[in-house]
Coordinates of C-alpha atoms in Angstrom, one line a residue:
M1 CA -12.4 -1.7 3.3
C2 CA -15.2 -3.2 5.4
G3 CA -18.8 -2.5 6.2
I4 CA -19.2 -2.3 10.0
C5 CA -22.3 -1.9 12.1
C6 CA -23.1 -2.0 15.8
M7 CA -26.3 -1.5 17.7
L8 CA -26.4 -0.7 21.4
I9 CA -29.8 -1.2 22.9
L10 CA -30.4 -0.1 26.6
A11 CA -33.2 -2.6 27.2
P12 CA -33.0 -6.0 28.9
Q13 CA -33.5 -9.0 26.6
K14 CA -33.9 -6.9 23.5
D15 CA -32.2 -8.6 20.5
G16 CA -30.7 -6.2 17.9
S17 CA -30.4 -8.7 15.1
D18 CA -34.0 -8.3 14.1
V19 CA -33.8 -4.5 13.7
L20 CA -31.0 -4.4 11.1
A21 CA -32.7 -3.0 8.1
K22 CA -32.5 -5.1 4.9
D23 CA -31.3 -2.3 2.7
M24 CA -28.6 -1.4 5.3
L25 CA -27.4 -5.0 5.4
E26 CA -27.2 -5.1 1.6
S27 CA -25.2 -1.9 1.5
L28 CA -22.8 -3.2 4.2
Q29 CA -22.4 -6.5 2.2
R30 CA -21.5 -4.5 -1.0
R31 CA -18.8 -2.8 1.0
G32 CA -17.5 -6.1 2.3
P33 CA -18.3 -8.9 -0.2
N34 CA -15.8 -11.5 0.9
H35 CA -17.3 -12.4 4.3
S36 CA -20.2 -11.5 6.5
Q37 CA -20.9 -12.3 10.2
H38 CA -23.1 -11.2 13.0
L39 CA -22.6 -11.5 16.8
S40 CA -24.7 -10.4 19.7
R41 CA -23.9 -9.9 23.4
E42 CA -26.8 -9.9 25.8
V43 CA -26.2 -8.7 29.3
P44 CA -29.6 -8.8 31.1
E45 CA -28.2 -8.1 34.5
L46 CA -27.0 -4.7 33.3
G47 CA -30.0 -4.2 31.0
Y48 CA -28.4 -4.0 27.6
N49 CA -27.8 -5.8 24.4
V50 CA -25.1 -5.1 21.8
F51 CA -25.3 -6.4 18.2
F52 CA -22.4 -6.5 15.8
S53 CA -22.4 -6.9 12.0
G54 CA -19.1 -7.2 10.1
H55 CA -18.6 -7.4 6.3
V56 CA -15.0 -7.9 5.0
L57 CA -13.3 -6.8 1.8
H58 CA -10.2 -8.9 1.9
M59 CA -7.1 -6.8 1.0
R60 CA -4.0 -8.4 2.6
G61 CA -2.9 -11.3 4.8
C62 CA -5.3 -14.0 5.7
L63 CA -9.0 -13.3 5.6
N64 CA -10.3 -12.9 9.1
P65 CA -14.1 -12.7 9.8
Q66 CA -15.4 -9.7 11.6
P67 CA -16.3 -8.9 14.3
M68 CA -13.0 -10.4 15.5
Q69 CA -13.0 -11.8 19.0
D70 CA -10.1 -12.3 21.4
A71 CA -9.7 -14.8 24.3
Q72 CA -11.2 -12.3 26.8
G73 CA -14.4 -12.0 24.7
N74 CA -13.6 -8.5 23.5
L75 CA -14.9 -7.7 20.0
L76 CA -13.4 -5.5 17.2
L77 CA -15.1 -4.1 14.1
W78 CA -12.3 -2.5 12.0
N79 CA -12.5 -0.6 8.7
G80 CA -9.1 0.6 8.0
E81 CA -5.6 0.2 6.7
V82 CA -2.4 0.5 8.7
F83 CA 0.3 2.1 6.6
G84 CA 2.7 3.0 9.4
G85 CA 3.1 3.5 13.1
I86 CA 2.4 -0.1 14.0
K87 CA 4.5 -2.7 12.2
I88 CA 2.5 -5.0 10.0
G89 CA 4.3 -7.3 7.5
P90 CA 3.3 -7.8 3.9
E91 CA 1.3 -10.9 4.8
G92 CA 0.0 -9.5 8.1
N93 CA -3.6 -8.8 8.9
D94 CA -4.2 -5.4 10.4
T95 CA -7.5 -6.3 12.1
Q96 CA -5.8 -9.1 13.9
I97 CA -2.8 -7.0 15.0
I98 CA -4.9 -4.1 16.1
L99 CA -7.0 -6.4 18.2
Q100 CA -3.9 -8.0 19.7
Q101 CA -2.7 -4.5 20.7
L102 CA -6.0 -3.6 22.2
S103 CA -6.3 -6.9 24.1
S104 CA -3.0 -6.1 25.9
C105 CA -4.2 -2.6 27.0
K106 CA -4.7 -2.3 30.7
N107 CA -6.2 1.2 30.9
E108 CA -7.6 4.1 28.8
E109 CA -4.1 5.6 28.3
S110 CA -2.9 2.5 26.5
I111 CA -5.9 2.3 24.2
L112 CA -5.4 6.0 23.3
S113 CA -1.7 5.2 22.6
V114 CA -2.6 2.5 20.1
F115 CA -4.8 4.8 18.1
S116 CA -2.4 7.7 18.4
S117 CA 0.3 5.6 16.7
I118 CA -1.6 4.4 13.7
Q119 CA -0.8 5.9 10.3
G120 CA -3.5 5.3 7.8
P121 CA -7.3 5.5 7.4
W122 CA -9.6 3.9 10.0
A123 CA -13.0 3.7 11.6
F124 CA -13.5 1.2 14.4
I125 CA -15.9 -0.1 17.1
Y126 CA -14.4 -1.9 20.0
Y127 CA -16.3 -3.7 22.8
Q128 CA -14.6 -4.5 26.1
L129 CA -16.5 -7.2 27.8
S130 CA -14.8 -7.0 31.2
S131 CA -15.5 -3.3 31.6
H132 CA -18.7 -3.2 29.6
C133 CA -17.3 -0.3 27.5
L134 CA -18.0 0.5 23.9
W135 CA -15.2 2.5 22.1
F136 CA -15.5 4.0 18.6
G137 CA -14.2 6.7 16.3
R138 CA -12.6 7.7 13.0
D139 CA -9.1 8.7 12.1
F140 CA -7.9 12.3 12.3
F141 CA -8.9 13.2 8.7
G142 CA -12.1 11.0 8.6
R143 CA -11.0 8.9 5.6
R144 CA -13.4 6.2 6.6
S145 CA -17.1 6.7 7.1
L146 CA -18.8 6.1 10.4
L147 CA -22.4 7.4 11.0
W148 CA -24.4 7.4 14.2
Q149 CA -28.1 7.5 14.9
F150 CA -29.9 7.9 18.3
K151 CA -33.4 6.6 18.9
N152 CA -35.4 6.9 22.1
V153 CA -38.8 5.6 21.4
E154 CA -39.5 2.2 23.0
N155 CA -35.9 1.8 24.1
L156 CA -32.8 4.0 23.8
C157 CA -30.8 2.7 20.9
L158 CA -27.5 3.9 19.4
T159 CA -26.6 2.6 15.9
L160 CA -23.1 3.0 14.5
T161 CA -22.6 2.1 10.9
S162 CA -20.5 2.7 7.8
V163 CA -23.5 3.5 5.7
S164 CA -27.1 4.4 6.6
T165 CA -30.4 2.9 5.4
S166 CA -32.1 4.2 2.3
V167 CA -35.4 4.5 4.1
P168 CA -36.4 8.1 4.7
Q169 CA -35.4 9.2 8.2
C170 CA -37.8 10.9 10.6
A171 CA -36.8 14.4 11.7
N172 CA -36.2 13.3 15.3
V173 CA -33.9 10.4 14.4
P174 CA -31.5 11.6 11.7
W175 CA -28.2 10.0 10.6
K176 CA -25.1 12.1 11.3
E177 CA -21.4 11.5 10.6
V178 CA -19.5 10.7 13.7
P179 CA -17.3 13.9 14.2
T180 CA -13.5 13.3 13.7
C181 CA -12.7 15.1 16.9
G182 CA -11.2 12.1 18.7
L183 CA -12.4 8.8 20.2
Y184 CA -15.6 8.2 22.1
K185 CA -16.4 5.7 24.9
I186 CA -19.7 4.6 26.4
D187 CA -19.4 3.1 29.8
I188 CA -22.5 0.9 29.5
Q189 CA -22.7 -0.2 33.1
K190 CA -22.9 3.5 34.2
Q191 CA -25.9 4.1 32.1
T192 CA -28.3 3.9 35.0
N193 CA -31.0 5.8 33.3
A194 CA -32.2 3.9 30.3
K195 CA -33.6 7.1 28.8
L196 CA -30.3 9.1 28.8
L197 CA -27.0 8.3 27.1
A198 CA -23.6 9.7 28.2
I199 CA -20.6 9.5 25.9
S200 CA -17.0 10.3 27.0
W201 CA -14.9 12.2 24.5
Y202 CA -11.1 11.9 24.1
P203 CA -10.0 14.7 21.8
W204 CA -7.0 15.0 19.5
K205 CA -4.2 17.3 20.6
H206 CA -1.0 18.4 18.8
G207 CA 2.0 17.0 20.8
R208 CA 4.0 20.2 20.4
I209 CA 1.4 22.7 21.5
E210 CA 0.3 23.2 25.1
Y211 CA -3.5 23.9 25.3
E212 CA -5.6 24.7 28.3
F213 CA -7.7 21.6 28.3
K214 CA -11.0 23.4 28.9
T215 CA -10.6 25.3 25.6
L216 CA -9.4 22.4 23.6
H217 CA -11.8 21.9 20.6
L218 CA -14.4 24.0 22.3
G219 CA -16.0 24.7 18.9
D220 CA -16.4 21.0 18.4
K221 CA -18.1 20.6 21.7
E222 CA -20.6 23.2 20.8
Q223 CA -21.3 21.3 17.5
F224 CA -22.1 18.2 19.6
T225 CA -24.6 20.2 21.6
E226 CA -26.3 21.5 18.4
K227 CA -26.4 18.2 16.5
L228 CA -27.3 15.7 19.2
P229 CA -30.8 15.0 20.6
N230 CA -31.5 16.2 24.1
F231 CA -31.3 12.7 25.6
V232 CA -27.6 12.3 24.5
S233 CA -24.6 14.2 26.1
V234 CA -21.0 14.2 25.0
F235 CA -18.5 15.4 27.6
L236 CA -14.8 15.6 27.9
N237 CA -13.5 12.5 29.7
E238 CA -13.0 12.9 33.4
S239 CA -9.3 11.9 33.3
K240 CA -8.5 14.7 30.9
L241 CA -6.8 12.3 28.5
F242 CA -6.3 12.9 24.8
L243 CA -4.9 11.4 21.6
T244 CA -1.8 12.7 20.1
A245 CA -2.5 14.1 16.6
P246 CA -0.6 12.3 13.8
I247 CA 0.4 15.6 12.1
I248 CA 2.3 18.7 13.1
P249 CA 0.7 22.1 13.2
M250 CA 0.8 24.2 10.0
N251 CA 3.6 26.7 9.4
C252 CA 1.9 30.1 9.7
S253 CA 4.9 32.3 8.9
M254 CA 4.5 35.2 6.5
P255 CA 6.7 36.2 3.6
E256 CA 8.6 39.4 3.8
S257 CA 7.3 40.6 0.4
C258 CA 5.4 39.4 -2.6
T259 CA 6.0 40.1 -6.3
D260 CA 2.8 41.0 -8.1
T261 CA 2.6 39.0 -11.3
A262 CA -1.1 38.3 -11.1
N263 CA -1.7 39.9 -14.5
C264 CA 0.9 37.8 -16.3
E265 CA -0.2 35.8 -19.3
P266 CA 0.1 32.0 -18.6
S267 CA 2.5 31.6 -21.5
S268 CA 4.9 34.1 -19.8
V269 CA 5.5 31.9 -16.8
N270 CA 7.6 28.8 -17.3
I271 CA 7.6 26.4 -14.4
E272 CA 11.1 25.2 -15.4
I273 CA 12.4 28.6 -14.4
F274 CA 11.5 27.8 -10.8
L275 CA 13.4 24.5 -11.0
S276 CA 16.6 26.3 -11.9
N277 CA 16.6 27.5 -8.3
E278 CA 18.6 24.9 -6.4
H279 CA 16.6 25.3 -3.2
K280 CA 13.3 24.8 -5.0
K281 CA 14.6 21.9 -6.9
Q282 CA 15.8 20.1 -3.7
L283 CA 12.4 20.9 -2.1
V284 CA 10.6 19.4 -5.1
H285 CA 12.7 16.2 -4.9
K286 CA 11.9 15.9 -1.1
F287 CA 8.2 16.3 -1.9
I288 CA 8.4 13.7 -4.7
N289 CA 10.1 11.3 -2.4
V290 CA 7.6 11.6 0.5
L291 CA 4.6 11.4 -1.9
S292 CA 6.1 8.5 -3.8
E293 CA 6.4 6.6 -0.5
S294 CA 2.8 7.3 0.2
V295 CA 1.8 5.9 -3.1
R296 CA 4.0 2.9 -2.6
R297 CA 2.3 2.0 0.6
R298 CA -1.1 2.2 -1.1
V299 CA -0.3 0.1 -4.1
L300 CA 2.3 -2.5 -3.0
F301 CA 0.8 -4.9 -0.6
L302 CA -2.2 -6.3 -2.6
P303 CA -3.1 -9.9 -3.4
R304 CA -1.4 -10.2 -6.7
S305 CA -0.6 -13.9 -6.8
E306 CA -4.2 -15.3 -6.5
N307 CA -4.8 -15.2 -10.3
R308 CA -1.2 -16.1 -11.4
P309 CA -0.5 -19.8 -12.2
I310 CA 3.0 -20.8 -11.3
C311 CA 5.4 -21.5 -14.2
S312 CA 8.7 -23.3 -14.0
D313 CA 10.7 -20.5 -12.3
Q314 CA 8.5 -17.4 -12.5
F315 CA 4.9 -16.2 -12.4
T316 CA 2.7 -15.8 -15.4
V317 CA 1.2 -12.4 -15.6
S318 CA -2.5 -11.8 -14.7
D319 CA -4.2 -9.5 -17.1
E320 CA -6.2 -7.7 -14.4
A321 CA -5.3 -4.3 -13.0
K322 CA -5.2 -4.2 -9.2
V323 CA -5.1 -0.4 -8.9
A324 CA -7.3 2.2 -10.5
I325 CA -7.0 6.0 -10.5
L326 CA -9.8 8.5 -10.6
F327 CA -8.4 10.2 -13.7
S328 CA -9.1 13.6 -15.2
G329 CA -5.7 14.3 -16.7
G330 CA -5.2 17.2 -14.3
V331 CA -2.0 17.6 -12.4
D332 CA -3.2 15.7 -9.2
S333 CA -4.2 12.5 -11.0
M334 CA -1.3 12.7 -13.4
V335 CA 1.3 12.8 -10.6
L336 CA -0.4 9.9 -8.8
S337 CA -0.4 7.9 -12.1
A338 CA 3.3 8.6 -12.7
L339 CA 4.3 7.6 -9.1
A340 CA 2.1 4.5 -9.2
D341 CA 4.0 3.5 -12.3
H342 CA 7.2 3.5 -10.2
H343 CA 5.9 0.9 -7.8
I344 CA 3.3 -1.3 -9.5
P345 CA 4.8 -4.4 -11.2
P346 CA 5.7 -3.4 -14.7
D347 CA 3.7 -6.2 -16.3
E348 CA 0.5 -5.1 -14.5
P349 CA -1.9 -2.7 -16.1
I350 CA -3.2 0.4 -14.4
D351 CA -6.8 1.5 -14.9
L352 CA -7.4 5.2 -15.5
L353 CA -11.1 5.9 -14.7
N354 CA -12.5 8.8 -16.7
V355 CA -16.1 9.8 -16.3
A356 CA -18.2 12.0 -18.5
F357 CA -21.9 13.0 -18.4
K358 CA -23.8 13.3 -21.7
Q359 CA -24.5 16.9 -22.8
Q360 CA -27.6 18.0 -24.6
E361 CA -26.9 19.4 -28.1
Q362 CA -27.6 23.0 -27.3
K363 CA -25.1 22.8 -24.4
R364 CA -22.2 21.7 -26.7
Q365 CA -21.6 25.0 -28.3
K366 CA -18.2 25.8 -29.9
T367 CA -16.0 27.8 -27.5
S368 CA -16.1 31.5 -28.5
T369 CA -13.0 33.4 -29.4
K370 CA -13.4 35.6 -26.4
Q371 CA -13.7 32.6 -24.1
K372 CA -10.6 31.0 -25.6
K373 CA -8.5 34.1 -24.9
K374 CA -9.1 33.6 -21.2
S375 CA -7.0 30.4 -21.1
N376 CA -4.4 29.5 -23.7
V377 CA -4.2 26.0 -22.2
F378 CA -7.8 25.0 -22.6
S379 CA -8.3 26.7 -26.0
T380 CA -6.4 23.9 -27.8
L381 CA -8.2 21.2 -25.8
E382 CA -11.8 22.2 -26.2
E383 CA -12.1 22.1 -29.9
E384 CA -14.9 20.2 -31.6
T385 CA -12.5 17.6 -33.0
L386 CA -10.1 15.3 -31.2
E387 CA -6.9 13.7 -32.5
C388 CA -6.7 10.0 -31.9
D389 CA -3.7 7.9 -31.1
N390 CA -3.4 6.6 -34.6
G391 CA -3.3 10.2 -36.0
S392 CA -6.9 10.2 -37.3
V393 CA -9.4 12.7 -36.3
K394 CA -12.8 11.9 -35.0
K395 CA -15.7 14.4 -34.4
A396 CA -16.5 15.3 -30.9
T397 CA -19.4 13.5 -29.2
A398 CA -21.8 14.4 -26.4
F399 CA -19.2 12.9 -24.0
N400 CA -16.2 15.0 -25.0
V401 CA -16.4 17.0 -21.8
P402 CA -13.3 18.8 -20.6
D403 CA -12.1 16.0 -18.3
R404 CA -12.4 13.5 -21.2
I405 CA -10.2 15.7 -23.5
T406 CA -7.6 16.4 -20.8
G407 CA -7.7 12.8 -19.8
L408 CA -6.8 11.6 -23.3
S409 CA -4.1 14.2 -23.5
G410 CA -2.8 12.9 -20.1
L411 CA -2.9 9.3 -21.4
K412 CA -0.5 10.3 -24.2
E413 CA 1.9 11.8 -21.7
L414 CA 1.9 8.6 -19.6
Q415 CA 2.4 6.5 -22.6
I416 CA 5.5 8.5 -23.5
I417 CA 6.9 8.3 -19.9
N418 CA 6.4 4.5 -19.9
P419 CA 5.3 3.0 -23.3
A420 CA 5.8 -0.5 -21.9
R421 CA 3.1 -0.1 -19.3
R422 CA -0.5 -1.1 -20.3
W423 CA -2.5 2.0 -19.4
N424 CA -6.2 1.2 -19.6
F425 CA -8.0 4.4 -20.3
I426 CA -11.6 3.7 -19.4
E427 CA -14.2 6.0 -20.8
I428 CA -17.2 5.9 -18.5
N429 CA -20.1 7.6 -20.3
I430 CA -23.3 8.3 -18.3
T431 CA -26.6 9.5 -19.7
L432 CA -29.2 11.6 -17.8
E433 CA -31.5 8.6 -17.6
E434 CA -28.9 6.4 -15.9
L435 CA -27.9 9.2 -13.6
K436 CA -31.4 9.6 -12.4
E437 CA -32.0 5.8 -12.0
M438 CA -28.8 5.1 -10.1
R439 CA -29.2 8.1 -7.9
R440 CA -32.6 6.9 -6.9
Q441 CA -31.6 3.2 -6.4
R442 CA -28.2 3.6 -4.7
I443 CA -26.4 6.9 -4.7
S444 CA -28.7 9.2 -2.7
H445 CA -28.6 7.2 0.5
L446 CA -24.8 6.8 0.2
V447 CA -24.3 10.6 0.0
H448 CA -26.7 11.0 3.0
P449 CA -26.4 12.6 5.5
L450 CA -24.7 15.2 3.3
D451 CA -27.3 16.9 1.2
T452 CA -26.0 19.8 -0.9
V453 CA -25.9 20.3 -4.7
L454 CA -22.1 19.9 -4.5
D455 CA -22.5 16.6 -2.6
D456 CA -24.9 15.3 -5.2
S457 CA -22.7 16.2 -8.1
I458 CA -19.4 14.9 -6.7
G459 CA -21.1 11.9 -5.1
C460 CA -22.7 10.8 -8.3
A461 CA -19.5 11.4 -10.4
V462 CA -17.3 9.5 -8.0
W463 CA -19.8 6.6 -7.7
F464 CA -20.0 6.1 -11.5
A465 CA -16.2 6.5 -11.9
A466 CA -15.4 4.0 -9.2
R467 CA -17.8 1.5 -10.6
G468 CA -15.4 1.3 -13.5
I469 CA -17.9 0.1 -16.2
G470 CA -17.1 1.7 -19.6
T471 CA -15.0 1.3 -22.7
N472 CA -11.3 0.7 -22.9
T473 CA -10.1 3.0 -25.7
S474 CA -6.4 3.2 -24.9
N475 CA -4.9 0.8 -27.4
G476 CA -6.5 1.9 -30.6
E477 CA -9.4 -0.4 -30.0
T478 CA -12.8 0.1 -28.5
Q479 CA -13.7 -2.7 -26.1
P480 CA -16.3 -2.9 -23.3
Y481 CA -14.5 -3.0 -20.0
I482 CA -15.2 -3.5 -16.3
S483 CA -12.4 -2.5 -13.9
T484 CA -11.8 -5.2 -11.2
A485 CA -9.2 -3.1 -9.3
K486 CA -10.0 -3.1 -5.6
V487 CA -7.9 -0.1 -4.8
V488 CA -9.0 3.3 -6.2
L489 CA -6.5 6.2 -5.8
T490 CA -7.9 9.7 -5.6
G491 CA -6.3 13.1 -5.4
V492 CA -8.4 14.5 -2.6
G493 CA -6.2 16.6 -0.3
A494 CA -4.0 18.2 -2.9
D495 CA -6.2 21.3 -3.4
E496 CA -6.8 21.7 0.3
Q497 CA -3.1 21.8 1.2
L498 CA -1.7 23.5 -1.9
A499 CA -4.2 26.3 -2.4
G500 CA -5.8 24.7 -5.5
Y501 CA -9.4 26.0 -5.2
S502 CA -10.7 29.3 -6.6
R503 CA -11.8 30.3 -3.1
H504 CA -8.1 30.4 -2.2
R505 CA -7.5 33.1 -4.8
V506 CA -10.5 35.0 -3.6
C507 CA -9.2 34.8 -0.1
Y508 CA -5.7 35.9 -1.1
K509 CA -7.0 38.9 -3.1
A510 CA -9.1 40.0 -0.1
S511 CA -6.8 39.3 2.8
G512 CA -3.3 38.5 1.4
C513 CA -1.1 35.8 2.6
E514 CA -2.4 36.0 6.2
G515 CA -6.0 35.3 4.9
L516 CA -4.7 32.4 2.7
V517 CA -2.8 30.8 5.6
K518 CA -5.9 31.0 7.8
E519 CA -8.1 29.5 5.1
L520 CA -5.6 26.6 4.5
G521 CA -5.5 26.0 8.2
L522 CA -9.2 25.4 8.2
E523 CA -9.2 23.0 5.2
L524 CA -8.0 19.8 6.8
G525 CA -10.2 20.3 9.8
R526 CA -13.3 20.3 7.6
I527 CA -12.3 17.8 4.9
S528 CA -13.9 14.9 6.8
S529 CA -17.3 16.5 6.8
R530 CA -17.0 18.0 3.3
N531 CA -15.5 15.1 1.3
L532 CA -14.0 12.0 2.8
G533 CA -16.9 10.2 4.5
R534 CA -19.1 10.7 1.4
D535 CA -16.3 9.6 -0.9
D536 CA -15.6 6.5 1.2
R537 CA -19.3 5.5 1.1
V538 CA -19.8 5.9 -2.6
I539 CA -16.5 4.2 -3.6
G540 CA -17.0 1.4 -1.0
D541 CA -20.4 0.6 -2.5
H542 CA -18.6 -1.2 -5.3
G543 CA -16.5 -3.4 -3.0
K544 CA -13.5 -1.2 -3.6
E545 CA -11.3 0.8 -1.3
A546 CA -10.6 4.6 -1.6
R547 CA -7.0 5.5 -0.9
F548 CA -5.8 9.1 -0.5
P549 CA -2.0 9.5 -1.0
F550 CA -2.1 13.2 -0.5
L551 CA -3.5 12.7 3.0
D552 CA -0.8 10.3 4.2
E553 CA 0.3 11.5 7.6
E554 CA 3.9 12.0 6.5
V555 CA 2.9 13.9 3.4
V556 CA 0.7 16.2 5.4
C557 CA 3.5 16.8 8.0
F558 CA 5.9 17.6 5.2
L559 CA 3.6 20.1 3.6
N560 CA 2.5 21.6 7.0
A561 CA 6.2 22.3 7.8
L562 CA 6.6 24.5 4.7
P563 CA 5.7 28.1 4.7
V564 CA 2.8 28.9 2.3
W565 CA 5.0 30.5 -0.3
E566 CA 6.9 27.3 -0.8
K567 CA 3.6 25.5 -1.7
A568 CA 1.8 28.0 -3.8
D569 CA 2.2 31.5 -5.2
L570 CA -1.1 33.1 -6.0
T571 CA 0.5 36.2 -7.5
L572 CA 1.2 33.9 -10.5
P573 CA -1.6 33.1 -13.0
R574 CA -4.0 30.2 -13.0
G575 CA -2.3 27.0 -14.1
T576 CA 0.9 28.0 -12.4
G577 CA 0.5 29.7 -9.0
E578 CA -2.0 27.3 -7.4
K579 CA -0.4 24.0 -6.3
L580 CA 3.0 25.4 -7.6
L581 CA 5.0 22.8 -5.7
L582 CA 3.0 19.9 -7.2
R583 CA 3.3 21.4 -10.7
M584 CA 7.1 21.6 -10.3
A585 CA 7.0 17.9 -9.1
A586 CA 5.1 17.0 -12.3
K587 CA 7.7 18.7 -14.5
E588 CA 10.5 16.8 -12.7
L589 CA 8.5 13.5 -13.3
G590 CA 8.6 14.2 -17.0
L591 CA 5.0 15.5 -17.4
T592 CA 4.4 18.3 -19.7
A593 CA 1.0 19.9 -20.6
S594 CA -0.8 18.5 -17.6
A595 CA 1.7 20.3 -15.3
V596 CA 0.2 23.7 -16.2
L597 CA -3.5 22.8 -16.6
P598 CA -5.7 25.2 -14.5
K599 CA -7.8 23.6 -11.8
R600 CA -11.2 22.4 -13.0
A601 CA -13.5 20.9 -10.4
M602 CA -14.8 17.4 -11.0
Q603 CA -18.4 18.5 -11.3
F604 CA -17.5 20.9 -14.1
G605 CA -14.8 18.8 -15.8
S606 CA -17.2 15.9 -16.1
R607 CA -20.1 18.2 -16.9
I608 CA -22.5 16.6 -14.4
A609 CA -23.1 20.1 -13.0
K610 CA -24.6 21.1 -16.4
M611 CA -27.1 18.3 -16.7
E612 CA -30.1 19.1 -14.6
N613 CA -30.3 22.6 -13.1
N614 CA -27.8 25.3 -14.1
K615 CA -29.2 27.9 -11.7
E616 CA -28.3 26.0 -8.5
K617 CA -25.6 27.0 -6.1
A618 CA -23.2 24.4 -4.9
S619 CA -24.2 25.1 -1.2
D620 CA -27.9 24.8 -1.9
K621 CA -29.8 21.9 -0.5
C622 CA -30.3 19.4 -3.3
N623 CA -33.9 18.6 -4.0
R624 CA -33.0 15.6 -6.1
L625 CA -31.4 13.9 -3.1
Q626 CA -34.4 14.6 -0.9
Q627 CA -36.9 13.5 -3.6
N628 CA -35.1 10.3 -4.1
S629 CA -35.2 9.6 -0.4
A630 CA -38.9 10.2 -0.3
L631 CA -39.5 7.8 -3.2
Q632 CA -37.7 4.9 -1.4

């Protein structure tokens, strides 16, 4: 994880170093606390200046300052992790190796080949001195944030950055997320008009599918036209080159028939019945293997020896967790926890980050009998009392929200699976006062340029969870705790691929399997603008790195190859049909109650959605985010 920023100013002898806002610099430094560096390239004969600011969070290999420069004077700002496609050893530094690859590139095709081969999250800015070209972009899913802003007041200026300023933006110079439609190049020496900016676009293309180039991503091109100011143009590159997409197209085949079990009671469907089918069992094991490898890549190569003094013939264990998991006790986080347990050294603790927002007394009403009948699973979990590990019973508090209750239940399952592991269950309790204060100080501008009620709820919940400040209650004791884990695993991508959202059931009921397949086909295309850039910004603000095992390229390819009925069966009731493949995997991993928990979105499970305005819709513009921006 790094904080990267670049300013291109089309004006002779104009230095960019004095226009980097103080609050932006502080945000970038929080993302990359281990090293900061600035470099500037002034080219008065061509009438431009380009300023670079790099801030490094050291994760593996030797610490290399950014921007990194090669022998030819080319500069690279890199915010990413290479998990495959390009060979990097356990002690290798991916920034250095990517720059070496780019330094050897002789043309556009070879640069595109480098980025087509990378598996893992990335955002980058690359300056080629000899050709005076500026390349930039984000990975196929947009797992790393990159924003752009265009100004044309005194001079035309393009700013690319991981995170924006917290100063309110004028209507004519808004921040926008760089679209994850491919790579972009600015040939600076061809910018003859200092009042206009032309950007070449190199789109993604599936290797198996032949497209007519003129129609490729036409919708994305129209979005460029709508979102960009009139002095900026994005056009398909003249050479008609493209990147090869890192995933295969989704299997859109339809089932011959469906069995209607939509009205079954949850208790009447046993997931173990599905596992008695040999084909399904083999499929589940293949899924476990590919997802396990994804988790392994994301937890293995971390600096684990830095705090371990050497003994005579072995290391002494450090007490600090290196990996944390955003943990609700739901099937997504439970499966990630169980798989992480397979690969993280057995003497190393794992932090389970569980966030809850304080509820007012009148909002903590006992669940009615009628409501309980709707879900047998949650009826036993949402009682006003809670059984502790030592067998005692404590009264529910204002923080015993659904995710807290299911989280504690999930902790017990993990302790049964591996009682030797130290599972740190971190209760992160947030009051309304702290929510308002930290939203004003930090969170609102991290969520920006997203601005809906849903963005506010999830952005705030993820920020507090990733901060990791709470109470460790997992070992029968209550101790203040601060998670120092640099890696934060999140289950984003499971619902999008395995039909986990309620909208998928709505779509299925309205349009059947055909409508569901179409909806799932849209999910990964919009996940960057809906989730990933925002989540990267709010988690990265703590000097931690978000990692998304369900969005590993090989995991997505595996799931895309399957017909929809192998991944989900929405004729089955909630808690079974959605994410059926993942639920079967959970059972095979030894998980029990969590395998059949119905989906509960984070904003509802943590109860942040109930704190301030219950009448809002998730898609509404969030006044609280706008008010906070106006106050700064």
